[in-house]
Amino acid sequence: MALSLFSKTKKAIVERAQDDYATKMRLKYKPYYHAMESQSGTRIRLNGRDMVMLSSNDYLGLSFHPKVIEACSGAARTWGTSTTGARISNGSRAYHTALEEKIAAFLGREACHVSVAGYISCCSAVASFAQKGDLILADKNIHSCLVDATRLSMATVERFSHNNPEDLRAILKGVPHNTAKMLVVEGVYSMEGHICRLPELAQIGEEHGCFTVLDDAHGFGVLGRQGRGTVDHFKLNEQVDIICGSLSKSLASTGGFVAGSRAMIEYLRTNSRQTLFSAAISPAMAATASASLDIMQSEPQHLERLWKNTKRYREMLKGLGLDIWGSETPAVPIVLGSKELVYRFWNALLDQGVFTVMSIAPAVPPGKDLIRTAVSALHSDEDLEKIAAAMSYAVKQM
């Protein structure tokens, strides 16, 4: 029987998307994709209400620094808004290489490559070097960009227990020494706020011939001398082959970087599909990152204020009996253990004018459903007092 001109064959993918339970729940409860109407420092306006932002990664508070704003606008006036091209072809400019040289020098590396996103940079830092037949040893709690990178590499992947050198060593005992191996860790784990046990992990990696990649998106600007990051914090520059990270956190910009020896960076520029086929970072964002890096080195008060605020905030949460998962950094989770409790707590904070972010399984391990918060150098005493009152209120609603 011929099909009617007006009939339409069902599309399985369309039906699957329309029936997706997670999407229906997101649209019902609306915990994500909130569009702020305005922002000034840590103060935002959402749905007509003034609130304190407590989930931004603007750790040093430089996104509103006058020198950074001026550098950003000046670059657009000089270079226009975009190169409209990839770095390998028509997209490279002098400001790209200047920023790369500045980041490399800051990190004590020979070379650096800057990409359009931190996700792209961290993905390329793994997928460019590991390949089929290699073995990747990755912390179980690595960021999604690194998980995707391990899949793209087509290497065999073994996940070791979070921040557990003993488990890493046990896995490596059964691996032939001549196997090409990569160790993948984060400097600061963004959900947990944990600092990587890099001295032990890197040493084990060295003993077994591992090529070590460290994602320092949340350690850069926070740890080490003038914010040089986790590797500098532990003085282990010789034991980490690649440092990658984001420009969108302490550097108040967008984009990402990969830093290492000149030979490794040139290899990446030749072989990384993520790098080859991504548009170049814009003039404004490159200038923003460059100006922020200058300020990190010339104005230490921002890093000092960040840690002062972090100490006060952690003590506040502990005083309320809240579980912060042993956080050691300005990334501070509030672990509540179930999505129902997390939603209620998040909603109570929102009601009191404090904006945070929910993170529930499978984004975090089962039983570790949490509110993800982050402290900034820009948080004022008044902000912290408002946050304290909101936290106390939320605890009483549990």
GROMACS .gro file of C-alpha atoms in nm:
model
  398
    1MET     CA    1   0.000   0.000   0.000
    2ALA     CA    2   0.142   0.336  -0.099
    3LEU     CA    3   0.220   0.585   0.175
    4SER     CA    4  -0.008   0.882   0.203
    5LEU     CA    5   0.142   1.210   0.095
    6PHE     CA    6   0.051   1.338   0.440
    7SER     CA    7   0.200   1.054   0.650
    8LYS     CA    8   0.531   1.093   0.826
    9THR     CA    9   0.771   0.820   0.931
   10LYS     CA   10   0.854   0.829   1.303
   11LYS     CA   11   1.210   0.920   1.388
   12ALA     CA   12   1.352   0.716   1.677
   13ILE     CA   13   1.607   0.980   1.774
   14VAL     CA   14   1.342   1.253   1.791
   15GLU     CA   15   1.121   1.033   2.009
   16ARG     CA   16   1.411   0.946   2.239
   17ALA     CA   17   1.500   1.312   2.284
   18GLN     CA   18   1.141   1.416   2.346
   19ASP     CA   19   1.092   1.139   2.606
   20ASP     CA   20   1.421   1.195   2.790
   21TYR     CA   21   1.350   1.179   3.164
   22ALA     CA   22   1.651   1.386   3.272
   23THR     CA   23   1.550   1.670   3.039
   24LYS     CA   24   1.191   1.660   3.164
   25MET     CA   25   1.310   1.682   3.525
   26ARG     CA   26   1.549   1.968   3.442
   27LEU     CA   27   1.271   2.166   3.278
   28LYS     CA   28   1.035   2.093   3.568
   29TYR     CA   29   1.265   2.196   3.854
   30LYS     CA   30   1.481   2.447   3.663
   31PRO     CA   31   1.809   2.413   3.859
   32TYR     CA   32   2.030   2.494   3.559
   33TYR     CA   33   2.070   2.740   3.271
   34HIS     CA   34   1.976   3.045   3.475
   35ALA     CA   35   2.043   3.365   3.281
   36MET     CA   36   2.153   3.651   3.505
   37GLU     CA   37   2.008   3.986   3.405
   38SER     CA   38   2.308   4.182   3.529
   39GLN     CA   39   2.625   4.144   3.736
   40SER     CA   40   2.866   4.368   3.923
   41GLY     CA   41   3.143   4.179   4.098
   42THR     CA   42   2.988   3.911   4.320
   43ARG     CA   43   2.641   4.066   4.297
   44ILE     CA   44   2.403   3.939   4.031
   45ARG     CA   45   2.042   4.006   3.940
   46LEU     CA   46   1.825   3.702   3.866
   47ASN     CA   47   1.451   3.708   3.805
   48GLY     CA   48   1.438   4.064   3.931
   49ARG     CA   49   1.616   3.983   4.260
   50ASP     CA   50   1.962   4.085   4.380
   51MET     CA   51   2.180   3.791   4.485
   52VAL     CA   52   2.532   3.695   4.587
   53MET     CA   53   2.713   3.471   4.340
   54LEU     CA   54   2.868   3.174   4.524
   55SER     CA   55   2.952   2.940   4.238
   56SER     CA   56   3.173   3.139   4.002
   57ASN     CA   57   3.525   3.023   3.915
   58ASP     CA   58   3.646   3.384   3.914
   59TYR     CA   59   3.877   3.292   4.202
   60LEU     CA   60   4.089   3.609   4.200
   61GLY     CA   61   3.799   3.835   4.109
   62LEU     CA   62   3.981   3.980   3.808
   63SER     CA   63   3.688   3.978   3.566
   64PHE     CA   64   3.592   4.323   3.699
   65HIS     CA   65   3.944   4.460   3.743
   66PRO     CA   66   3.974   4.797   3.560
   67LYS     CA   67   4.306   4.703   3.394
   68VAL     CA   68   4.159   4.378   3.265
   69ILE     CA   69   3.849   4.548   3.126
   70GLU     CA   70   4.061   4.813   2.954
   71ALA     CA   71   4.291   4.550   2.799
   72CYS     CA   72   3.988   4.359   2.673
   73SER     CA   73   3.823   4.658   2.506
   74GLY     CA   74   4.153   4.792   2.373
   75ALA     CA   75   4.232   4.465   2.195
   76ALA     CA   76   3.897   4.470   2.015
   77ARG     CA   77   3.960   4.826   1.899
   78THR     CA   78   4.306   4.730   1.770
   79TRP     CA   79   4.244   4.384   1.625
   80GLY     CA   80   3.869   4.365   1.570
   81THR     CA   81   3.650   4.100   1.731
   82SER     CA   82   3.783   3.774   1.584
   83THR     CA   83   4.037   3.618   1.350
   84THR     CA   84   3.758   3.397   1.206
   85GLY     CA   85   4.001   3.115   1.151
   86ALA     CA   86   4.201   2.829   1.298
   87ARG     CA   87   4.556   2.882   1.419
   88ILE     CA   88   4.711   2.645   1.165
   89SER     CA   89   4.575   2.845   0.872
   90ASN     CA   90   4.464   3.209   0.883
   91GLY     CA   91   4.392   3.250   1.255
   92SER     CA   92   4.731   3.307   1.420
   93ARG     CA   93   4.821   3.656   1.540
   94ALA     CA   94   5.109   3.813   1.730
   95TYR     CA   95   4.898   3.841   2.046
   96HIS     CA   96   4.853   3.461   2.050
   97THR     CA   97   5.225   3.393   2.050
   98ALA     CA   98   5.288   3.671   2.305
   99LEU     CA   99   5.034   3.518   2.545
  100GLU     CA  100   5.176   3.170   2.493
  101GLU     CA  101   5.528   3.287   2.568
  102LYS     CA  102   5.406   3.465   2.881
  103ILE     CA  103   5.219   3.160   3.015
  104ALA     CA  104   5.511   2.928   2.935
  105ALA     CA  105   5.756   3.153   3.119
  106PHE     CA  106   5.521   3.183   3.418
  107LEU     CA  107   5.495   2.805   3.443
  108GLY     CA  108   5.864   2.739   3.381
  109ARG     CA  109   5.796   2.563   3.051
  110GLU     CA  110   5.959   2.591   2.712
  111ALA     CA  111   5.639   2.637   2.515
  112CYS     CA  112   5.263   2.671   2.534
  113HIS     CA  113   4.967   2.652   2.298
  114VAL     CA  114   4.647   2.848   2.360
  115SER     CA  115   4.312   2.719   2.232
  116VAL     CA  116   3.959   2.855   2.216
  117ALA     CA  117   3.835   2.661   2.521
  118GLY     CA  118   3.968   2.490   2.832
  119TYR     CA  119   3.772   2.180   2.731
  120ILE     CA  120   3.955   2.174   2.397
  121SER     CA  121   4.297   2.224   2.556
  122CYS     CA  122   4.256   1.957   2.822
  123CYS     CA  123   4.110   1.716   2.570
  124SER     CA  124   4.401   1.771   2.331
  125ALA     CA  125   4.656   1.734   2.614
  126VAL     CA  126   4.554   1.368   2.645
  127ALA     CA  127   4.420   1.267   2.302
  128SER     CA  128   4.715   1.413   2.111
  129PHE     CA  129   4.975   1.201   2.289
  130ALA     CA  130   4.803   0.874   2.383
  131GLN     CA  131   4.702   0.631   2.110
  132LYS     CA  132   4.570   0.281   2.049
  133GLY     CA  133   4.789   0.026   2.227
  134ASP     CA  134   4.891   0.268   2.502
  135LEU     CA  135   4.767   0.253   2.861
  136ILE     CA  136   4.611   0.555   3.033
  137LEU     CA  137   4.598   0.551   3.413
  138ALA     CA  138   4.342   0.807   3.523
  139ASP     CA  139   4.206   0.918   3.858
  140LYS     CA  140   3.841   0.809   3.890
  141ASN     CA  141   3.731   1.167   3.956
  142ILE     CA  142   3.887   1.342   3.655
  143HIS     CA  143   3.681   1.603   3.470
  144SER     CA  144   3.455   1.506   3.181
  145CYS     CA  145   3.688   1.670   2.927
  146LEU     CA  146   3.963   1.430   3.031
  147VAL     CA  147   3.726   1.133   3.024
  148ASP     CA  148   3.626   1.224   2.669
  149ALA     CA  149   3.992   1.266   2.578
  150THR     CA  150   4.075   0.914   2.695
  151ARG     CA  151   3.798   0.778   2.472
  152LEU     CA  152   3.915   0.976   2.171
  153SER     CA  153   4.270   0.848   2.213
  154MET     CA  154   4.153   0.485   2.170
  155ALA     CA  155   4.406   0.384   2.435
  156THR     CA  156   4.326   0.128   2.703
  157VAL     CA  157   4.210   0.304   3.021
  158GLU     CA  158   4.252   0.195   3.383
  159ARG     CA  159   4.091   0.415   3.650
  160PHE     CA  160   4.251   0.418   3.995
  161SER     CA  161   4.080   0.520   4.318
  162HIS     CA  162   4.058   0.894   4.367
  163ASN     CA  163   4.385   1.047   4.488
  164ASN     CA  164   4.510   0.700   4.588
  165PRO     CA  165   4.880   0.632   4.515
  166GLU     CA  166   4.858   0.281   4.657
  167ASP     CA  167   4.587   0.182   4.410
  168LEU     CA  168   4.787   0.330   4.122
  169ARG     CA  169   5.094   0.133   4.226
  170ALA     CA  170   4.891  -0.189   4.253
  171ILE     CA  171   4.755  -0.147   3.899
  172LEU     CA  172   5.100  -0.074   3.756
  173LYS     CA  173   5.250  -0.388   3.909
  174GLY     CA  174   5.083  -0.597   3.643
  175VAL     CA  175   5.175  -0.373   3.348
  176PRO     CA  176   5.481  -0.455   3.130
  177HIS     CA  177   5.745  -0.186   3.171
  178ASN     CA  178   5.778  -0.130   2.795
  179THR     CA  179   5.408  -0.041   2.759
  180ALA     CA  180   5.359   0.323   2.662
  181LYS     CA  181   5.179   0.471   2.965
  182MET     CA  182   5.012   0.801   3.050
  183LEU     CA  183   4.914   0.922   3.397
  184VAL     CA  184   4.619   1.168   3.401
  185VAL     CA  185   4.532   1.369   3.712
  186GLU     CA  186   4.397   1.709   3.814
  187GLY     CA  187   4.583   1.960   4.028
  188VAL     CA  188   4.267   2.060   4.214
  189TYR     CA  189   3.953   1.853   4.172
  190SER     CA  190   3.678   2.103   4.106
  191MET     CA  191   3.387   1.919   4.266
  192GLU     CA  192   3.572   1.797   4.574
  193GLY     CA  193   3.818   2.083   4.627
  194HIS     CA  194   4.091   1.823   4.686
  195ILE     CA  195   4.454   1.894   4.602
  196CYS     CA  196   4.615   1.615   4.402
  197ARG     CA  197   4.857   1.393   4.594
  198LEU     CA  198   5.104   1.479   4.321
  199PRO     CA  199   5.433   1.401   4.499
  200GLU     CA  200   5.342   1.034   4.549
  201LEU     CA  201   5.151   0.990   4.222
  202ALA     CA  202   5.415   1.157   4.006
  203GLN     CA  203   5.692   0.956   4.170
  204ILE     CA  204   5.511   0.629   4.097
  205GLY     CA  205   5.458   0.750   3.742
  206GLU     CA  206   5.829   0.822   3.703
  207GLU     CA  207   5.923   0.479   3.833
  208HIS     CA  208   5.701   0.315   3.572
  209GLY     CA  209   5.782   0.540   3.277
  210CYS     CA  210   5.449   0.727   3.268
  211PHE     CA  211   5.398   1.040   3.060
  212THR     CA  212   5.219   1.264   3.312
  213VAL     CA  213   4.941   1.506   3.218
  214LEU     CA  214   4.802   1.740   3.485
  215ASP     CA  215   4.487   1.946   3.436
  216ASP     CA  216   4.539   2.252   3.656
  217ALA     CA  217   4.230   2.450   3.562
  218HIS     CA  218   4.138   2.499   3.929
  219GLY     CA  219   4.493   2.512   4.069
  220PHE     CA  220   4.624   2.783   3.835
  221GLY     CA  221   4.593   3.118   4.009
  222VAL     CA  222   4.512   2.951   4.341
  223LEU     CA  223   4.818   2.746   4.444
  224GLY     CA  224   5.192   2.802   4.415
  225ARG     CA  225   5.401   3.118   4.396
  226GLN     CA  226   5.184   3.402   4.262
  227GLY     CA  227   4.932   3.138   4.155
  228ARG     CA  228   5.165   2.926   3.939
  229GLY     CA  229   4.960   2.622   4.029
  230THR     CA  230   4.984   2.274   4.173
  231VAL     CA  231   5.313   2.173   4.011
  232ASP     CA  232   5.483   2.481   4.152
  233HIS     CA  233   5.310   2.430   4.488
  234PHE     CA  234   5.487   2.094   4.518
  235LYS     CA  235   5.802   2.199   4.324
  236LEU     CA  236   5.764   1.909   4.082
  237ASN     CA  237   5.817   2.076   3.746
  238GLU     CA  238   6.056   1.804   3.630
  239GLN     CA  239   5.808   1.522   3.697
  240VAL     CA  240   5.506   1.653   3.504
  241ASP     CA  241   5.528   1.643   3.125
  242ILE     CA  242   5.218   1.844   3.035
  243ILE     CA  243   5.023   2.109   3.226
  244CYS     CA  244   4.688   2.205   3.077
  245GLY     CA  245   4.414   2.429   3.200
  246SER     CA  246   4.160   2.700   3.144
  247LEU     CA  247   4.179   3.076   3.092
  248SER     CA  248   3.820   3.114   3.215
  249LYS     CA  249   3.885   3.090   3.588
  250SER     CA  250   4.165   3.284   3.761
  251LEU     CA  251   4.256   3.452   3.430
  252ALA     CA  252   3.900   3.589   3.391
  253SER     CA  253   3.889   3.511   3.020
  254THR     CA  254   3.780   3.223   2.797
  255GLY     CA  255   4.003   2.967   2.632
  256GLY     CA  256   4.257   2.713   2.745
  257PHE     CA  257   4.626   2.629   2.735
  258VAL     CA  258   4.866   2.334   2.710
  259ALA     CA  259   5.223   2.388   2.832
  260GLY     CA  260   5.526   2.159   2.809
  261SER     CA  261   5.856   2.112   2.634
  262ARG     CA  262   5.889   2.270   2.290
  263ALA     CA  263   5.903   1.927   2.126
  264MET     CA  264   5.575   1.818   2.290
  265ILE     CA  265   5.391   2.138   2.200
  266GLU     CA  266   5.506   2.123   1.839
  267TYR     CA  267   5.393   1.759   1.825
  268LEU     CA  268   5.052   1.870   1.955
  269ARG     CA  269   5.030   2.143   1.692
  270THR     CA  270   5.089   1.881   1.424
  271ASN     CA  271   4.871   1.598   1.554
  272SER     CA  272   4.589   1.738   1.769
  273ARG     CA  273   4.259   1.739   1.582
  274GLN     CA  274   4.109   1.949   1.863
  275THR     CA  275   4.379   2.210   1.801
  276LEU     CA  276   4.393   2.193   1.422
  277PHE     CA  277   4.022   2.240   1.366
  278SER     CA  278   3.931   2.495   1.635
  279ALA     CA  279   3.901   2.867   1.576
  280ALA     CA  280   4.163   3.088   1.739
  281ILE     CA  281   4.095   3.266   2.067
  282SER     CA  282   3.963   3.620   2.014
  283PRO     CA  283   4.180   3.932   2.054
  284ALA     CA  284   3.977   4.051   2.354
  285MET     CA  285   4.004   3.720   2.540
  286ALA     CA  286   4.377   3.690   2.475
  287ALA     CA  287   4.432   4.044   2.607
  288THR     CA  288   4.214   3.970   2.910
  289ALA     CA  289   4.419   3.662   3.000
  290SER     CA  290   4.746   3.848   2.946
  291ALA     CA  291   4.643   4.141   3.166
  292SER     CA  292   4.519   3.905   3.437
  293LEU     CA  293   4.849   3.720   3.435
  294ASP     CA  294   5.032   4.050   3.484
  295ILE     CA  295   4.807   4.140   3.778
  296MET     CA  296   4.863   3.800   3.941
  297GLN     CA  297   5.234   3.885   3.955
  298SER     CA  298   5.207   4.253   4.051
  299GLU     CA  299   4.910   4.258   4.291
  300PRO     CA  300   4.943   3.977   4.549
  301GLN     CA  301   4.651   4.110   4.754
  302HIS     CA  302   4.399   3.924   4.538
  303LEU     CA  303   4.545   3.581   4.617
  304GLU     CA  304   4.581   3.677   4.983
  305ARG     CA  305   4.216   3.786   5.000
  306LEU     CA  306   4.106   3.466   4.827
  307TRP     CA  307   4.264   3.247   5.094
  308LYS     CA  308   4.140   3.470   5.377
  309ASN     CA  309   3.786   3.437   5.244
  310THR     CA  310   3.828   3.063   5.190
  311LYS     CA  311   3.936   3.006   5.548
  312ARG     CA  312   3.644   3.207   5.685
  313TYR     CA  313   3.394   3.034   5.459
  314ARG     CA  314   3.512   2.681   5.540
  315GLU     CA  315   3.497   2.756   5.913
  316MET     CA  316   3.144   2.888   5.865
  317LEU     CA  317   3.029   2.566   5.699
  318LYS     CA  318   3.200   2.342   5.952
  319GLY     CA  319   3.038   2.542   6.232
  320LEU     CA  320   2.699   2.453   6.083
  321GLY     CA  321   2.792   2.085   6.076
  322LEU     CA  322   2.800   2.066   5.697
  323ASP     CA  323   3.010   1.808   5.514
  324ILE     CA  324   3.262   1.980   5.283
  325TRP     CA  325   3.427   1.654   5.168
  326GLY     CA  326   3.765   1.757   5.307
  327SER     CA  327   3.800   2.048   5.063
  328GLU     CA  328   4.141   2.215   5.081
  329THR     CA  329   4.079   2.495   4.831
  330PRO     CA  330   3.831   2.772   4.734
  331ALA     CA  331   3.624   2.508   4.550
  332VAL     CA  332   3.405   2.395   4.840
  333PRO     CA  333   3.133   2.130   4.804
  334ILE     CA  334   2.846   2.088   5.049
  335VAL     CA  335   2.774   1.715   5.041
  336LEU     CA  336   2.414   1.627   5.123
  337GLY     CA  337   2.393   1.275   4.983
  338SER     CA  338   2.071   1.275   4.781
  339LYS     CA  339   1.926   1.477   4.495
  340GLU     CA  340   1.614   1.554   4.702
  341LEU     CA  341   1.817   1.710   4.986
  342VAL     CA  342   2.039   1.893   4.740
  343TYR     CA  343   1.740   2.046   4.564
  344ARG     CA  344   1.582   2.160   4.890
  345PHE     CA  345   1.908   2.311   5.016
  346TRP     CA  346   1.980   2.482   4.683
  347ASN     CA  347   1.628   2.624   4.674
  348ALA     CA  348   1.656   2.752   5.032
  349LEU     CA  349   1.979   2.934   4.949
  350LEU     CA  350   1.819   3.080   4.636
  351ASP     CA  351   1.527   3.198   4.847
  352GLN     CA  352   1.775   3.383   5.071
  353GLY     CA  353   1.953   3.548   4.779
  354VAL     CA  354   2.257   3.321   4.739
  355PHE     CA  355   2.318   3.155   4.402
  356THR     CA  356   2.489   2.814   4.395
  357VAL     CA  357   2.498   2.510   4.166
  358MET     CA  358   2.360   2.160   4.220
  359SER     CA  359   2.566   1.855   4.124
  360ILE     CA  360   2.404   1.515   4.151
  361ALA     CA  361   2.490   1.158   4.050
  362PRO     CA  362   2.614   1.052   3.796
  363ALA     CA  363   2.809   1.381   3.777
  364VAL     CA  364   2.938   1.291   4.126
  365PRO     CA  365   2.971   0.945   4.290
  366PRO     CA  366   2.651   0.789   4.432
  367GLY     CA  367   2.579   0.925   4.778
  368LYS     CA  368   2.789   1.235   4.715
  369ASP     CA  369   2.516   1.457   4.569
  370LEU     CA  370   2.621   1.811   4.655
  371ILE     CA  371   2.595   2.186   4.628
  372ARG     CA  372   2.900   2.315   4.444
  373THR     CA  373   3.021   2.649   4.583
  374ALA     CA  374   3.330   2.856   4.511
  375VAL     CA  375   3.488   3.143   4.699
  376SER     CA  376   3.627   3.453   4.527
  377ALA     CA  377   3.869   3.722   4.632
  378LEU     CA  378   3.587   3.963   4.545
  379HIS     CA  379   3.356   3.838   4.819
  380SER     CA  380   3.324   4.119   5.071
  381ASP     CA  381   3.264   4.086   5.444
  382GLU     CA  382   2.902   4.186   5.375
  383ASP     CA  383   2.876   3.907   5.115
  384LEU     CA  384   3.009   3.650   5.361
  385GLU     CA  385   2.767   3.763   5.630
  386LYS     CA  386   2.477   3.726   5.388
  387ILE     CA  387   2.606   3.381   5.287
  388ALA     CA  388   2.635   3.277   5.654
  389ALA     CA  389   2.276   3.378   5.724
  390ALA     CA  390   2.153   3.196   5.412
  391MET     CA  391   2.344   2.878   5.504
  392SER     CA  392   2.200   2.883   5.856
  393TYR     CA  393   1.851   2.921   5.711
  394ALA     CA  394   1.905   2.636   5.462
  395VAL     CA  395   2.028   2.401   5.736
  396LYS     CA  396   1.710   2.467   5.935
  397GLN     CA  397   1.498   2.373   5.632
  398MET     CA  398   1.652   2.027   5.606
   0.00000   0.00000   0.00000
